[in-house]
Short mmCIF file of C-alpha atoms in Angstrom, two decimals:
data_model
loop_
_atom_site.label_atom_id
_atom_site.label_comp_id
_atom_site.label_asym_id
_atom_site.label_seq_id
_atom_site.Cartn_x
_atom_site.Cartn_y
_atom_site.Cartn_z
CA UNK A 15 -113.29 -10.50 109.02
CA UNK A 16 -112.86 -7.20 107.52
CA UNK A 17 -113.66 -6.66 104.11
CA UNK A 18 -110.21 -7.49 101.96
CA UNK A 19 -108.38 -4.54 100.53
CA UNK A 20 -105.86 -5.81 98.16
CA UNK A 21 -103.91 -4.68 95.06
CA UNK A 22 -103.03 -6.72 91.88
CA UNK A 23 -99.31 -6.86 90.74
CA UNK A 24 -99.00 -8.34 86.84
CA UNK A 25 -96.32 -8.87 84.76
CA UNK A 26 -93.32 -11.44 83.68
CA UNK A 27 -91.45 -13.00 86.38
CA UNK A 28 -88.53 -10.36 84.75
CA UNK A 29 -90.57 -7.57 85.29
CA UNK A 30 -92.70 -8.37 88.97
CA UNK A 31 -89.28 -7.35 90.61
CA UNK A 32 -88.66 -4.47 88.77
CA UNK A 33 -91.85 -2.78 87.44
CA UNK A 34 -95.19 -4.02 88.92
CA UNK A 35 -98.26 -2.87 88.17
CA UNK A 36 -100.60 -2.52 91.32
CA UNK A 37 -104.29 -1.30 91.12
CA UNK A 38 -106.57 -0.14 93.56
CA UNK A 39 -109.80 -2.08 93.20
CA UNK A 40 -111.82 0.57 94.99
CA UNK A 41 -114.89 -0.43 97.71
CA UNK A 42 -115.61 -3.74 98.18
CA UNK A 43 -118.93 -5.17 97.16
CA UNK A 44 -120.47 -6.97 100.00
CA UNK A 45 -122.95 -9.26 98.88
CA UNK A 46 -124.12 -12.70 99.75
CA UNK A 47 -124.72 -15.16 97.00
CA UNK A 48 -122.94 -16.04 93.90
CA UNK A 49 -119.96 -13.18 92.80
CA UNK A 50 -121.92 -10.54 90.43
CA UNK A 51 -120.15 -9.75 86.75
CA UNK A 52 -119.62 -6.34 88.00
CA UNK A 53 -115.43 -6.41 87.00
CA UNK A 54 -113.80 -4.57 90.12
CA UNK A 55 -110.01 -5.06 88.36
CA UNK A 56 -108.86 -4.76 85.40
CA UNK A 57 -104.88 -5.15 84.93
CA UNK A 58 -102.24 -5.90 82.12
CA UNK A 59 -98.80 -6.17 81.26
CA UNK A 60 -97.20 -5.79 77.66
CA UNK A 61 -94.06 -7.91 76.91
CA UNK A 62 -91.91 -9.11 74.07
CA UNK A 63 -90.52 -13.10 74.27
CA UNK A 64 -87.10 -12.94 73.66
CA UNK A 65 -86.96 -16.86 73.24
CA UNK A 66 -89.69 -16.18 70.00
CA UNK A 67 -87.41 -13.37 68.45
CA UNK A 68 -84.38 -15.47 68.57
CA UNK A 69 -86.19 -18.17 66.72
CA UNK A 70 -87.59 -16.01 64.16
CA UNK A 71 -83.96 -14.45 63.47
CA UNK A 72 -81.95 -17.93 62.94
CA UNK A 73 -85.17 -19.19 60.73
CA UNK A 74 -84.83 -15.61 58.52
CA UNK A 75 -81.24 -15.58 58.33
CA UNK A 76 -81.61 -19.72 57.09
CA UNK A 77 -84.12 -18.44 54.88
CA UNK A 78 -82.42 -15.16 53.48
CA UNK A 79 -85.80 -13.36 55.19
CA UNK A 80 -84.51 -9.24 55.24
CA UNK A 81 -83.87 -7.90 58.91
CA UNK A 82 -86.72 -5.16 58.27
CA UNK A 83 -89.35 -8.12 57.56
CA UNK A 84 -88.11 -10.41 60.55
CA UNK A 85 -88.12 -7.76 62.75
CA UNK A 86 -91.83 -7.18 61.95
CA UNK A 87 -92.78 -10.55 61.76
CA UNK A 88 -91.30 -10.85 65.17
CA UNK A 89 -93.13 -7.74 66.85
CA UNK A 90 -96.43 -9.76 65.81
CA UNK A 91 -95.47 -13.26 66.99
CA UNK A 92 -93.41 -12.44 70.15
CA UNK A 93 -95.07 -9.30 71.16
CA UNK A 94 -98.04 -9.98 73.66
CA UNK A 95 -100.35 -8.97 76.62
CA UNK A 96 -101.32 -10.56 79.50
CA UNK A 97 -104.77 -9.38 81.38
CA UNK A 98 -106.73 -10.12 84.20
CA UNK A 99 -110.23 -9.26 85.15
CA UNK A 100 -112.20 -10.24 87.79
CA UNK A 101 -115.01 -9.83 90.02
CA UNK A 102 -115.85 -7.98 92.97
CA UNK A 103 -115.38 -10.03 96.10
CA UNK A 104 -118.40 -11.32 97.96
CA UNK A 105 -119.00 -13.46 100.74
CA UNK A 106 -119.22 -16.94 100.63
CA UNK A 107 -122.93 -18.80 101.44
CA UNK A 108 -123.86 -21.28 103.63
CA UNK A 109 -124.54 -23.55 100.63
CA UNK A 110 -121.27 -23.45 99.05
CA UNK A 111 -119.15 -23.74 102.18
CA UNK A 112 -121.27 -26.78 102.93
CA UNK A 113 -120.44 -28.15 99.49
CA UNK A 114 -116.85 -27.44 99.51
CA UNK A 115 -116.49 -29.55 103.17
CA UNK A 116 -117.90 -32.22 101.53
CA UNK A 117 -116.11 -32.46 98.77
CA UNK A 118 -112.64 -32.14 101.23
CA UNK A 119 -113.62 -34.61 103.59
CA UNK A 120 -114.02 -32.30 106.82
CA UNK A 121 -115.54 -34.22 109.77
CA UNK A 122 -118.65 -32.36 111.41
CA UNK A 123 -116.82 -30.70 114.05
CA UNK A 124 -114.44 -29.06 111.18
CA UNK A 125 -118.11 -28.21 109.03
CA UNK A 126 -119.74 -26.54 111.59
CA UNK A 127 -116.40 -24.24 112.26
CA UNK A 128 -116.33 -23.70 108.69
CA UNK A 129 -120.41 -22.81 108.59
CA UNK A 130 -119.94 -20.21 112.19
CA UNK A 131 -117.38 -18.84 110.04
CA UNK A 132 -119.35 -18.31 107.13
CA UNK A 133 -122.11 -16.51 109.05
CA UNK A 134 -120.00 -14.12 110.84
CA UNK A 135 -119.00 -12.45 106.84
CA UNK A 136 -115.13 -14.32 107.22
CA UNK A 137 -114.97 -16.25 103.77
CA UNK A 138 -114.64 -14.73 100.52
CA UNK A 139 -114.74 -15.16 96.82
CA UNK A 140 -114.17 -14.02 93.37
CA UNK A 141 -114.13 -15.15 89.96
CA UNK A 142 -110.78 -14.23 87.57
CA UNK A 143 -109.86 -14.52 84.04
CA UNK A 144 -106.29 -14.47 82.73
CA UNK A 145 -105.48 -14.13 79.46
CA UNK A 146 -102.10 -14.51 77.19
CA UNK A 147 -102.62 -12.61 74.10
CA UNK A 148 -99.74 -12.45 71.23
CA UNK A 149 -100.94 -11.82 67.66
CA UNK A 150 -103.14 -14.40 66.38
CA UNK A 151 -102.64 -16.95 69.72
CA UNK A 152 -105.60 -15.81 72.54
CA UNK A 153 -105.08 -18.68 75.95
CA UNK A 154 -106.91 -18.18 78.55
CA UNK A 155 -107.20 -19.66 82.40
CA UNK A 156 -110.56 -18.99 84.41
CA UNK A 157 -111.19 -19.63 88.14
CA UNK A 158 -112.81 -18.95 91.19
CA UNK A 159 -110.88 -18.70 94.74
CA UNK A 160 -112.20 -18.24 98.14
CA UNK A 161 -110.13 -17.35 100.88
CA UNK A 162 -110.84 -16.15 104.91
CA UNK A 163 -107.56 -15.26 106.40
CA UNK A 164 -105.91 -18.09 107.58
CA UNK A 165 -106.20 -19.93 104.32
CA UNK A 166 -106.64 -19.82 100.49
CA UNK A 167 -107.97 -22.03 98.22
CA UNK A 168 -109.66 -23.85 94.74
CA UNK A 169 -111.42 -26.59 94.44
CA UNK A 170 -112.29 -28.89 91.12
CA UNK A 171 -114.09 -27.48 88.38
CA UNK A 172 -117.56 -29.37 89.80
CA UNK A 173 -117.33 -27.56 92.57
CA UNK A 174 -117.98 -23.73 94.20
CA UNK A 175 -114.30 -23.25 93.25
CA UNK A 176 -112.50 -24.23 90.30
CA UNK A 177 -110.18 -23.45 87.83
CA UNK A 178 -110.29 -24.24 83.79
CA UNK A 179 -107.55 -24.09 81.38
CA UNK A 180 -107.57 -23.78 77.51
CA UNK A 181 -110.79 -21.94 78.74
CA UNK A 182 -113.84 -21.00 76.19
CA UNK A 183 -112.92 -17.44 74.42
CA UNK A 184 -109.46 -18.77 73.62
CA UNK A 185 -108.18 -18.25 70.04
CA UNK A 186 -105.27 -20.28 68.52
CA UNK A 187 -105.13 -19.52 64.34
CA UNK A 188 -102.68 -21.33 63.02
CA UNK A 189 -101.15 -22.21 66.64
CA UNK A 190 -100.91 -25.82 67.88
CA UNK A 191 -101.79 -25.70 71.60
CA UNK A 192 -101.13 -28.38 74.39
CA UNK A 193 -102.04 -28.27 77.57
CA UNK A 194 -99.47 -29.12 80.21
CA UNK A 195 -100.90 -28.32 83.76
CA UNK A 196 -103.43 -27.25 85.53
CA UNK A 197 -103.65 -27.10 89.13
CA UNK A 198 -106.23 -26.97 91.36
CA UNK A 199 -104.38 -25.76 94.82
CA UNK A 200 -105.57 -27.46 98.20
CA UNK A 201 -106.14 -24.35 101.26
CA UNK A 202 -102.50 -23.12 102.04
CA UNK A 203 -101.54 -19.41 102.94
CA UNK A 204 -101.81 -18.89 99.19
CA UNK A 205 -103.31 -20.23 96.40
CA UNK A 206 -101.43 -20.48 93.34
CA UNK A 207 -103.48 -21.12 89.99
CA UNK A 208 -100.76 -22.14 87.13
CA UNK A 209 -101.55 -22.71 83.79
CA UNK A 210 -98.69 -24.24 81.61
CA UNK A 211 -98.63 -24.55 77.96
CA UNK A 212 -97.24 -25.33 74.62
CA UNK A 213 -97.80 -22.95 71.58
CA UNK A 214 -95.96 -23.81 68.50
CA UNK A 215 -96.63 -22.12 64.71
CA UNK A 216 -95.09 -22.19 61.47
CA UNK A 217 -92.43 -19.43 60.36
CA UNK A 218 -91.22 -20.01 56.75
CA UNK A 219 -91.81 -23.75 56.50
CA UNK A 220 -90.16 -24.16 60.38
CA UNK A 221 -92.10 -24.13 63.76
CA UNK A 222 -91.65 -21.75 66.63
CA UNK A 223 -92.68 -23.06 70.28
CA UNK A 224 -93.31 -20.65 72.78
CA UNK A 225 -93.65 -21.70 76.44
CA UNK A 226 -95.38 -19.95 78.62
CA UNK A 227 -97.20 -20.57 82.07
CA UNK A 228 -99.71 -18.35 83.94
CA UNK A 229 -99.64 -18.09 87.75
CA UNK A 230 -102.50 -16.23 89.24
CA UNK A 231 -102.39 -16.38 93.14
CA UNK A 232 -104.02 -15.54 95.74
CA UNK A 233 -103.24 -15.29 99.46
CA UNK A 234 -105.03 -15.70 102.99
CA UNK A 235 -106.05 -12.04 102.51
CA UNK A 236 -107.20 -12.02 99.46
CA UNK A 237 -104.37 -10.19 97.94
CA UNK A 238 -103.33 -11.19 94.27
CA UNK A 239 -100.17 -11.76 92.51
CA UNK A 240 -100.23 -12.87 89.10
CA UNK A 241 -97.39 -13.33 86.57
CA UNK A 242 -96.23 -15.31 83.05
CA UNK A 243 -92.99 -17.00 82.76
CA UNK A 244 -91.52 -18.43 79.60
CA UNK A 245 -93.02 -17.39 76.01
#
């Protein structure tokens, strides 16, 4: 298999339609072992949560909050930024690929298909970060997807692959966050990583709840697609 060239698009699921934002990751690293840190992509898009300024306009108006001040405290509590980073791809050892048939059951005939196609260069992987940032409220999702042509996929966090929610680096002052989902996809012609979750905070003595999910996917190629809907 060739090495993947690919192009991120980012953004709402508003704005992927009308204004995505694709990158050129440049060469390819080819390199057996574990992906480096070297970051090959970097992407964002900026957005504003209608949903959050509609809350923050009934609670000033019940509160007799000016339009100049809700309007400002609205630009810092519905304004926010979603990024992704990630590695450079590499191929995939023999020692992961062994571990990942284990852990999905594959027979020995399906393991030793799996291993030929490891040593011919055909499976690859990356680590990716994506991150929902809006004023004080930093989430984050982490993962790691492999993919050789036919298929994409993520396995559990114990694992090669994974993929970790409410990840470490996350800030949340004065934010309550819960954790909805978080899916780890089985090998399919794409791999979708979603991250759903609850953010609610205090506005003048009366809670705001944003909702917002993450989808970062990845298909047979290695091509990725990432966007947020809700907040």
């Amino acid at each position: 298999m060739a090495a993947p060239a690919y192009a991120i698009q980012i953004g709402s699921a508003q704005q992927m339609e009308d204004r995505p934002v694709s990158i050129d990751p440049g060469p390819v690293v080819e390199l057996s072992g574990p992906p480096t840190n070297q970051i090959s992509v970097s992407a964002k898009s900026v957005f504003v949560s209608e949903s959050c300024v509609s809350q923050v306009k009934a609670i000033a108006a019940k509160t007799g909050t000016s339009a100049t001040q809700s309007a400002k405290d609205a630009a810092e509590l519905c304004s926010a930024t979603v990024t992704i980073t990630e590695t450079a791809p590499v191929m995939a050892t023999v020692a992961e690929v062994k571990a990942e048939a284990v852990r999905q059951g594959l027979s020995e005939a399906e393991t030793a298909s799996l291993l030929t196609a490891t040593a011919t260069g055909s499976i690859w992987t990356r680590l990716w970060t994506h991150t929902y940032w809006g004023g004080s409220l930093v989430e984050k999702h982490t993962g790691r997807t492999y993919w050789n042509g036919t298929h994409a996929w993520i396995a559990s966090a114990t694992d090669p692959g994974y993929h970790l929610c409410h990840s470490e680096g996350g800030v949340a002052a004065g934010w309550a966050v819960t954790v909805l989902s978080c899916t780890a996809p089985a090998a399919g012609v794409v791999a979708d990583a979603y991250y759903r979750f609850d953010a609610s905070i205090a506005y003048q003595g009366s809670p705001i709840t944003l909702q917002v999910g993450l989808h970062y996917q990845t298909d047979r190629l290695g091509g990725v697609t990432a966007w947020q809907v809700g907040g």
